Short mmCIF file of C-alpha atoms in Angstrom, two decimals:
data_model
loop_
_atom_site.label_atom_id
_atom_site.label_comp_id
_atom_site.label_asym_id
_atom_site.label_seq_id
_atom_site.Cartn_x
_atom_site.Cartn_y
_atom_site.Cartn_z
CA MET A 784 -27.02 -42.25 -0.85
CA LYS A 785 -27.71 -38.94 -3.27
CA ASN A 786 -30.39 -37.85 -0.99
CA LYS A 787 -27.44 -38.26 2.02
CA LEU A 788 -24.88 -36.56 0.14
CA LEU A 789 -27.61 -33.47 -1.04
CA SER A 790 -29.12 -33.48 2.46
CA LEU A 791 -25.30 -32.58 3.59
CA LEU A 792 -24.52 -30.12 1.10
CA MET A 793 -27.17 -28.00 1.59
CA ALA A 794 -26.45 -28.09 5.72
CA VAL A 795 -22.98 -26.78 4.93
CA LEU A 796 -24.83 -24.04 2.77
CA MET A 797 -26.63 -22.97 5.63
CA LEU A 798 -23.64 -22.61 7.99
CA VAL A 799 -21.62 -20.63 6.08
CA ASN A 800 -24.34 -18.61 5.73
CA MET A 801 -25.21 -18.57 9.10
CA LEU A 802 -21.83 -17.65 9.85
CA ILE A 803 -21.76 -14.48 7.26
CA MET A 804 -25.30 -13.22 8.61
CA THR A 805 -22.89 -13.00 11.82
CA GLY A 806 -20.04 -11.30 10.72
CA ALA A 807 -17.58 -14.91 12.13
CA VAL A 808 -16.36 -15.62 8.07
CA LYS A 809 -15.79 -11.69 6.17
CA LYS A 810 -17.53 -11.57 2.52
CA SER A 811 -15.42 -10.61 -0.33
CA SER A 812 -14.03 -7.84 -0.34
CA ASP A 813 -14.75 -5.29 -3.73
CA THR A 814 -11.26 -3.89 -5.95
CA LEU A 815 -11.06 -0.56 -7.69
CA THR A 816 -8.57 -0.91 -10.13
CA ALA A 817 -6.14 2.31 -10.72
CA ASP A 818 -3.74 2.91 -13.39
CA ILE A 819 -0.10 4.49 -11.81
CA SER A 820 0.79 5.45 -15.23
CA SER A 821 -1.68 7.42 -15.87
CA GLY A 822 -1.92 10.59 -12.91
CA ASN A 823 -1.14 10.64 -9.35
CA ILE A 824 -3.65 8.29 -6.89
CA PRO A 825 -5.09 10.53 -3.70
CA ILE A 826 -6.84 9.10 -1.41
CA LYS A 827 -8.36 10.78 1.46
CA MET A 828 -10.92 10.09 4.14
CA LEU A 829 -13.83 12.02 4.05
CA SER A 830 -15.26 10.23 7.30
CA ASN A 831 -13.88 7.04 9.75
CA ASP A 832 -15.97 4.78 7.38
CA LEU A 833 -15.80 6.71 4.13
CA ALA A 834 -12.91 8.01 1.78
CA GLN A 835 -12.50 9.16 -1.92
CA ILE A 836 -10.57 8.29 -4.57
CA THR A 837 -9.41 10.35 -7.31
CA TYR A 838 -8.18 7.92 -10.09
CA SER A 839 -8.17 5.85 -13.51
CA ASP A 840 -9.09 2.33 -14.29
CA GLU A 841 -7.61 -0.16 -16.36
CA LYS A 842 -9.54 1.62 -19.98
CA GLY A 843 -8.51 4.40 -19.25
CA THR A 844 -11.56 6.86 -17.75
CA LEU A 845 -11.01 9.06 -15.07
CA HIS A 846 -12.69 8.27 -11.56
CA SER A 847 -12.47 12.36 -10.14
CA ASN A 848 -13.23 11.71 -6.33
CA ALA A 849 -14.61 8.55 -6.02
CA GLU A 850 -15.84 7.93 -2.66
CA PHE A 851 -15.78 3.86 -1.26
CA LYS A 852 -15.75 2.30 2.09
CA PRO A 853 -12.46 1.06 3.53
CA GLN A 854 -13.48 -1.94 4.91
CA ASP A 855 -15.42 -3.74 2.06
CA THR A 856 -13.49 -1.84 -1.17
CA GLY A 857 -9.72 -2.34 -1.35
CA ILE A 858 -7.44 -0.64 -4.00
CA LYS A 859 -5.33 -2.73 -6.76
CA ILE A 860 -2.68 -0.28 -8.64
CA VAL A 861 -1.75 -1.30 -11.89
CA GLN A 862 1.07 -0.05 -14.33
CA SER A 863 -0.40 -0.34 -18.29
CA LYS A 864 2.75 2.06 -20.06
CA SER A 865 6.42 2.70 -18.44
CA LYS A 866 5.41 5.71 -17.72
CA GLN A 867 6.41 7.24 -14.62
CA GLY A 868 5.90 11.04 -12.59
CA TYR A 869 2.98 9.60 -11.28
CA SER A 870 2.37 8.84 -7.17
CA VAL A 871 0.46 7.27 -4.28
CA SER A 872 -0.64 9.17 -1.53
CA VAL A 873 -3.19 8.60 1.68
CA ASP A 874 -4.67 11.34 3.96
CA ALA A 875 -7.15 10.40 6.78
CA ASN A 876 -7.88 13.98 7.12
CA LYS A 877 -7.05 13.55 11.09
CA GLN A 878 -10.12 11.46 11.35
CA ASN A 879 -9.29 10.03 15.14
CA GLU A 880 -10.85 6.18 14.03
CA ALA A 881 -9.99 6.30 10.25
CA SER A 882 -10.82 2.56 8.35
CA GLU A 883 -7.97 0.90 7.14
CA ILE A 884 -6.82 1.13 3.79
CA SER A 885 -5.82 -2.04 1.89
CA ILE A 886 -3.91 -1.01 -1.33
CA GLU A 887 -2.48 -4.14 -3.32
CA ILE A 888 0.28 -3.39 -6.17
CA VAL A 889 0.87 -5.49 -8.74
CA LYS A 890 4.70 -5.06 -11.17
CA VAL A 891 4.14 -1.63 -11.43
CA ASN A 892 7.27 0.76 -10.88
CA ILE A 893 6.56 4.07 -9.05
CA LYS A 894 8.93 7.40 -9.16
CA ALA A 895 7.87 10.70 -8.23
CA SER A 896 8.78 13.14 -5.94
CA THR A 897 7.40 11.59 -2.87
CA ALA A 898 6.38 8.10 -4.58
CA PHE A 899 4.22 7.08 -1.90
CA SER A 900 3.23 8.37 1.32
CA LEU A 901 0.41 8.83 4.32
CA LYS A 902 -0.77 11.89 6.42
CA ASN A 903 -2.54 12.83 8.58
CA GLY A 904 -3.51 9.40 10.81
CA ALA A 905 -3.96 7.12 7.67
CA ARG A 906 -3.14 3.14 8.16
CA VAL A 907 -2.41 1.44 5.33
CA SER A 908 -2.43 -2.61 4.65
CA LEU A 909 0.27 -2.80 1.49
CA TYR A 910 0.17 -5.63 -0.24
CA LEU A 911 3.12 -6.51 -2.58
CA SER A 912 2.36 -8.47 -5.94
CA GLY A 913 5.07 -9.78 -8.05
CA LYS A 914 7.43 -7.26 -8.43
CA ASN A 915 7.32 -3.61 -7.78
CA SER A 916 9.51 -0.81 -7.12
CA ILE A 917 8.51 2.61 -5.39
CA GLU A 918 11.65 5.55 -5.46
CA SER A 919 11.34 8.95 -4.23
CA THR A 920 12.79 11.48 -5.83
CA ASN A 921 12.88 14.37 -3.71
CA SER A 922 15.73 14.57 -1.66
CA GLU A 923 14.10 14.64 1.51
CA SER A 924 11.61 12.64 0.37
CA ALA A 925 11.22 8.85 2.05
CA GLY A 926 10.87 6.45 -0.40
CA ILE A 927 7.57 5.16 0.98
CA GLN A 928 6.24 7.77 3.62
CA VAL A 929 5.29 6.97 7.08
CA PRO A 930 5.94 10.12 9.31
CA ALA A 931 4.59 9.89 12.73
CA GLY A 932 1.06 8.79 13.62
CA ASN A 933 0.53 6.66 11.10
CA LYS A 934 0.60 3.43 10.01
CA LEU A 935 1.89 0.74 7.26
CA THR A 936 1.90 -2.77 7.72
CA ILE A 937 3.63 -4.87 4.30
CA TYR A 938 2.46 -7.72 3.04
CA GLY A 939 2.91 -10.11 0.41
CA SER A 940 -0.23 -11.40 -1.26
CA ALA A 941 -1.92 -13.87 -0.75
CA GLY A 942 -0.90 -17.58 -2.88
CA GLN A 943 2.93 -15.95 -3.44
CA ASN A 944 5.56 -13.66 -1.91
CA GLY A 945 5.27 -10.78 -3.71
CA PHE A 946 9.19 -8.04 -3.73
CA VAL A 947 9.28 -4.23 -3.98
CA LYS A 948 12.98 -2.10 -4.06
CA ILE A 949 12.54 1.58 -2.66
CA ARG A 950 14.75 4.15 -2.61
CA SER A 951 14.84 6.80 -1.01
CA GLY A 952 15.83 10.91 -1.09
CA LYS A 953 19.02 11.58 0.94
CA ASN A 954 17.42 12.91 3.53
CA GLY A 955 14.71 10.29 3.91
CA ALA A 956 13.87 6.37 5.61
CA GLY A 957 13.03 3.93 2.80
CA ILE A 958 10.35 3.09 4.71
CA GLY A 959 9.78 5.89 7.20
CA GLY A 960 9.65 9.95 8.02
CA PRO A 961 10.98 12.29 5.38
CA ASN A 962 14.35 14.68 6.30
CA LYS A 963 14.38 15.77 10.02
CA THR A 964 10.60 13.26 10.33
CA SER A 965 10.54 10.73 12.94
CA ALA A 966 8.58 7.30 11.33
CA GLY A 967 5.47 5.70 12.30
CA GLN A 968 4.20 2.25 13.07
CA ILE A 969 6.02 -0.13 10.50
CA VAL A 970 4.49 -3.56 10.68
CA LEU A 971 6.40 -6.24 8.21
CA GLU A 972 4.37 -9.23 8.51
CA SER A 973 5.96 -10.95 4.84
CA GLY A 974 7.08 -10.20 1.09
CA SER A 975 10.45 -9.60 0.38
CA THR A 976 11.69 -6.06 0.73
CA GLU A 977 14.89 -4.50 -0.65
CA ILE A 978 15.49 -1.32 0.30
CA LYS A 979 18.49 0.83 -1.45
CA GLN A 980 20.34 3.65 0.77
CA TRP A 981 23.41 3.68 -1.29
CA GLU A 982 23.81 2.54 -4.16
CA VAL A 983 26.52 3.09 -7.51
CA ASN A 984 24.59 5.36 -10.64
CA SER A 985 24.49 4.40 -14.04
CA ASP A 986 27.03 7.64 -14.61
CA GLU A 987 28.98 5.48 -12.02
CA SER A 988 28.17 8.17 -9.53
CA ILE A 989 27.49 6.88 -5.76
CA TYR A 990 24.18 7.73 -4.24
CA SER A 991 23.74 7.48 -0.30
CA SER A 992 20.76 8.64 2.03
CA ASN A 993 21.07 9.62 5.28
CA GLY A 994 18.37 8.14 6.51
CA ALA A 995 17.23 4.91 8.05
CA ALA A 996 16.55 1.95 5.62
CA ILE A 997 12.96 2.17 7.82
CA GLY A 998 13.16 4.14 10.68
CA GLY A 999 13.66 8.22 10.75
CA GLY A 1000 14.93 10.86 8.29
CA CYS A 1001 17.92 12.18 8.95
CA TYR A 1002 18.88 13.43 12.50
CA ALA A 1003 15.41 12.07 13.49
CA ASP A 1004 13.94 8.81 15.50
CA GLY A 1005 13.21 5.97 14.83
CA GLY A 1006 9.90 4.96 15.13
CA ASP A 1007 7.90 1.91 15.93
CA ILE A 1008 8.62 -0.51 13.53
CA THR A 1009 8.22 -4.37 13.80
CA ILE A 1010 8.98 -7.80 11.99
CA ASN A 1011 7.33 -10.31 12.19
CA GLY A 1012 7.78 -12.14 8.70
CA GLY A 1013 9.11 -12.03 5.20
CA HIS A 1014 12.50 -11.30 3.34
CA HIS A 1015 14.43 -7.57 4.30
CA ILE A 1016 17.40 -6.01 3.05
#
């Protein structure tokens, strides 16, 4: 009986190895963990399949212009302190077929002039883990800035729904274009988003945005919006 079980186990292992070698099963990606409370996190494509990132890790060690391959490595953004003012930016550097960047945000509160932005043809998959908040304070900026020519896909992280509260500047979209700028391609696959385009502030003043919740900034077109799942208000 033991010999039969051992033979079956060996056969399964050989099959899995063959699938990995042929690409039918993808190996687990490596992860770079970046602490948003230690500084800005700029990501820039150097070529279609090579990128660089500047970040501080969980131990506070600064990594300047560290190179990585987006198809093999994802970015996890955490926040060890309550310090704000730092942002996340992804620049595809006008690479025609730039690889998609995978970013997971884990219980972060990002508040900056332009808190989270894509540009120059960037493609980002954003995974939500726990409760998160992203707020752009510049009146022209979107909460998560995805102007025309860029693509953002939002997911809840595996095994949990994931949540993000988003607030834009006065003339920007919640997710999409900044002032007078159309949105790019935005896909909501899963997870939960709460987009605040108006609310009563703590001093009882009223905040109201002229941009769309998801789409273009003030006086701009909506872009390409797809909602396949999740909970969005």
